[in-house]
Amino acid sequence: MATITVRLNGPYKVEGDDVKVVDWNGNEYQIAKRPFALCRCGASTNKPFCDGTHSKIGFQAAEAAVAGSEDKPAT
Ligand code: FES
């Protein structure tokens, strides 16, 4: 099982040994260590992974889980 944690004003932390990240062609990114973090701020120079730039730019995000809300599945 994988867990993705939306970090406060930071990246998506991805935990789980059974998770892979692929590009639009289905090519797999090499993941050097786990858990790993995916960029949410858009400023990483190592996308799709977080490189810590969110702290330098003062990234702030407002989203948080809302009880009872549902998201649509990705297509
Ligand atoms: S969330 Fe960390 S660099 Fe974008």
mmCIF file of C-alpha atoms and ligand atoms in Angstrom:
data_model
loop_
_atom_site.group_PDB
_atom_site.id
_atom_site.type_symbol
_atom_site.label_atom_id
_atom_site.label_comp_id
_atom_site.label_asym_id
_atom_site.label_seq_id
_atom_site.Cartn_x
_atom_site.Cartn_y
_atom_site.Cartn_z
ATOM 1 C CA MET A 1 0.000 0.000 0.000
ATOM 2 C CA ALA A 2 1.164 3.514 -0.753
ATOM 3 C CA THR A 3 0.543 6.646 1.240
ATOM 4 C CA ILE A 4 0.786 10.111 -0.276
ATOM 5 C CA THR A 5 0.967 12.877 2.272
ATOM 6 C CA VAL A 6 0.296 16.449 1.225
ATOM 7 C CA ARG A 7 2.886 18.341 3.238
ATOM 8 C CA LEU A 8 2.013 21.735 4.625
ATOM 9 C CA ASN A 9 3.384 24.255 2.097
ATOM 10 C CA GLY A 10 5.591 21.527 0.688
ATOM 11 C CA PRO A 11 5.708 18.509 -1.603
ATOM 12 C CA TYR A 12 3.721 15.308 -1.864
ATOM 13 C CA LYS A 13 5.546 12.763 0.284
ATOM 14 C CA VAL A 14 5.197 9.298 -1.226
ATOM 15 C CA GLU A 15 5.666 6.251 0.964
ATOM 16 C CA GLY A 16 5.473 2.685 -0.226
ATOM 17 C CA ASP A 17 7.791 0.183 -1.824
ATOM 18 C CA ASP A 18 5.253 -0.708 -4.495
ATOM 19 C CA VAL A 19 5.114 2.750 -6.092
ATOM 20 C CA LYS A 20 6.705 3.803 -9.358
ATOM 21 C CA VAL A 21 6.725 7.139 -11.178
ATOM 22 C CA VAL A 22 6.427 7.096 -14.950
ATOM 23 C CA ASP A 23 6.465 9.819 -17.592
ATOM 24 C CA TRP A 24 3.818 10.305 -20.275
ATOM 25 C CA ASN A 25 5.415 7.561 -22.348
ATOM 26 C CA GLY A 26 5.331 5.095 -19.505
ATOM 27 C CA ASN A 27 9.093 5.325 -18.931
ATOM 28 C CA GLU A 28 9.966 4.834 -15.306
ATOM 29 C CA TYR A 29 11.957 7.358 -13.262
ATOM 30 C CA GLN A 30 14.723 5.924 -11.127
ATOM 31 C CA ILE A 31 14.015 6.509 -7.466
ATOM 32 C CA ALA A 32 17.188 6.657 -5.411
ATOM 33 C CA LYS A 33 15.600 6.530 -1.989
ATOM 34 C CA ARG A 34 12.282 6.022 -0.327
ATOM 35 C CA PRO A 35 10.174 7.684 0.826
ATOM 36 C CA PHE A 36 10.445 10.326 -1.850
ATOM 37 C CA ALA A 37 8.748 13.657 -2.534
ATOM 38 C CA LEU A 38 7.044 14.988 -5.645
ATOM 39 C CA CYS A 39 7.113 18.704 -6.359
ATOM 40 C CA ARG A 40 3.876 20.548 -5.756
ATOM 41 C CA CYS A 41 5.129 24.130 -6.090
ATOM 42 C CA GLY A 42 6.325 23.856 -9.700
ATOM 43 C CA ALA A 43 9.746 25.353 -8.976
ATOM 44 C CA SER A 44 11.902 22.245 -8.597
ATOM 45 C CA THR A 45 14.798 21.887 -11.021
ATOM 46 C CA ASN A 46 14.508 18.128 -10.601
ATOM 47 C CA LYS A 47 10.843 17.632 -11.560
ATOM 48 C CA PRO A 48 8.824 15.662 -10.926
ATOM 49 C CA PHE A 49 10.752 15.332 -7.681
ATOM 50 C CA CYS A 50 11.034 17.971 -4.988
ATOM 51 C CA ASP A 51 14.466 19.540 -4.559
ATOM 52 C CA GLY A 52 13.606 21.786 -1.610
ATOM 53 C CA THR A 53 13.088 24.944 -3.665
ATOM 54 C CA HIS A 54 9.581 25.351 -2.201
ATOM 55 C CA SER A 55 11.180 26.594 1.024
ATOM 56 C CA LYS A 56 13.316 29.162 -0.780
ATOM 57 C CA ILE A 57 10.386 30.625 -2.719
ATOM 58 C CA GLY A 58 8.001 30.649 0.229
ATOM 59 C CA PHE A 59 5.495 28.314 -1.398
ATOM 60 C CA GLN A 60 2.138 28.431 0.347
ATOM 61 C CA ALA A 61 -0.792 26.157 -0.362
ATOM 62 C CA ALA A 62 -4.281 26.322 1.018
ATOM 63 C CA GLU A 63 -5.642 22.895 0.234
ATOM 64 C CA ALA A 64 -6.385 20.429 2.980
ATOM 65 C CA ALA A 65 -8.568 17.354 3.248
ATOM 66 C CA VAL A 66 -12.209 18.167 3.850
ATOM 67 C CA ALA A 67 -14.283 15.513 5.586
ATOM 68 C CA GLY A 68 -16.994 14.148 3.290
ATOM 69 C CA SER A 69 -15.580 15.605 0.084
ATOM 70 C CA GLU A 70 -14.887 13.454 -2.940
ATOM 71 C CA ASP A 71 -12.408 13.926 -5.734
ATOM 72 C CA LYS A 72 -12.882 12.714 -9.265
ATOM 73 C CA PRO A 73 -10.515 9.987 -10.451
ATOM 74 C CA ALA A 74 -7.758 10.977 -12.856
ATOM 75 C CA THR A 75 -8.368 10.099 -16.482
HETATM 76 S S1 FES B 1 7.467 21.187 -3.666
HETATM 77 FE FE1 FES B 1 9.556 21.108 -3.184
HETATM 78 S S2 FES B 1 10.508 22.036 -4.873
HETATM 79 FE FE2 FES B 1 8.421 22.091 -5.378
#
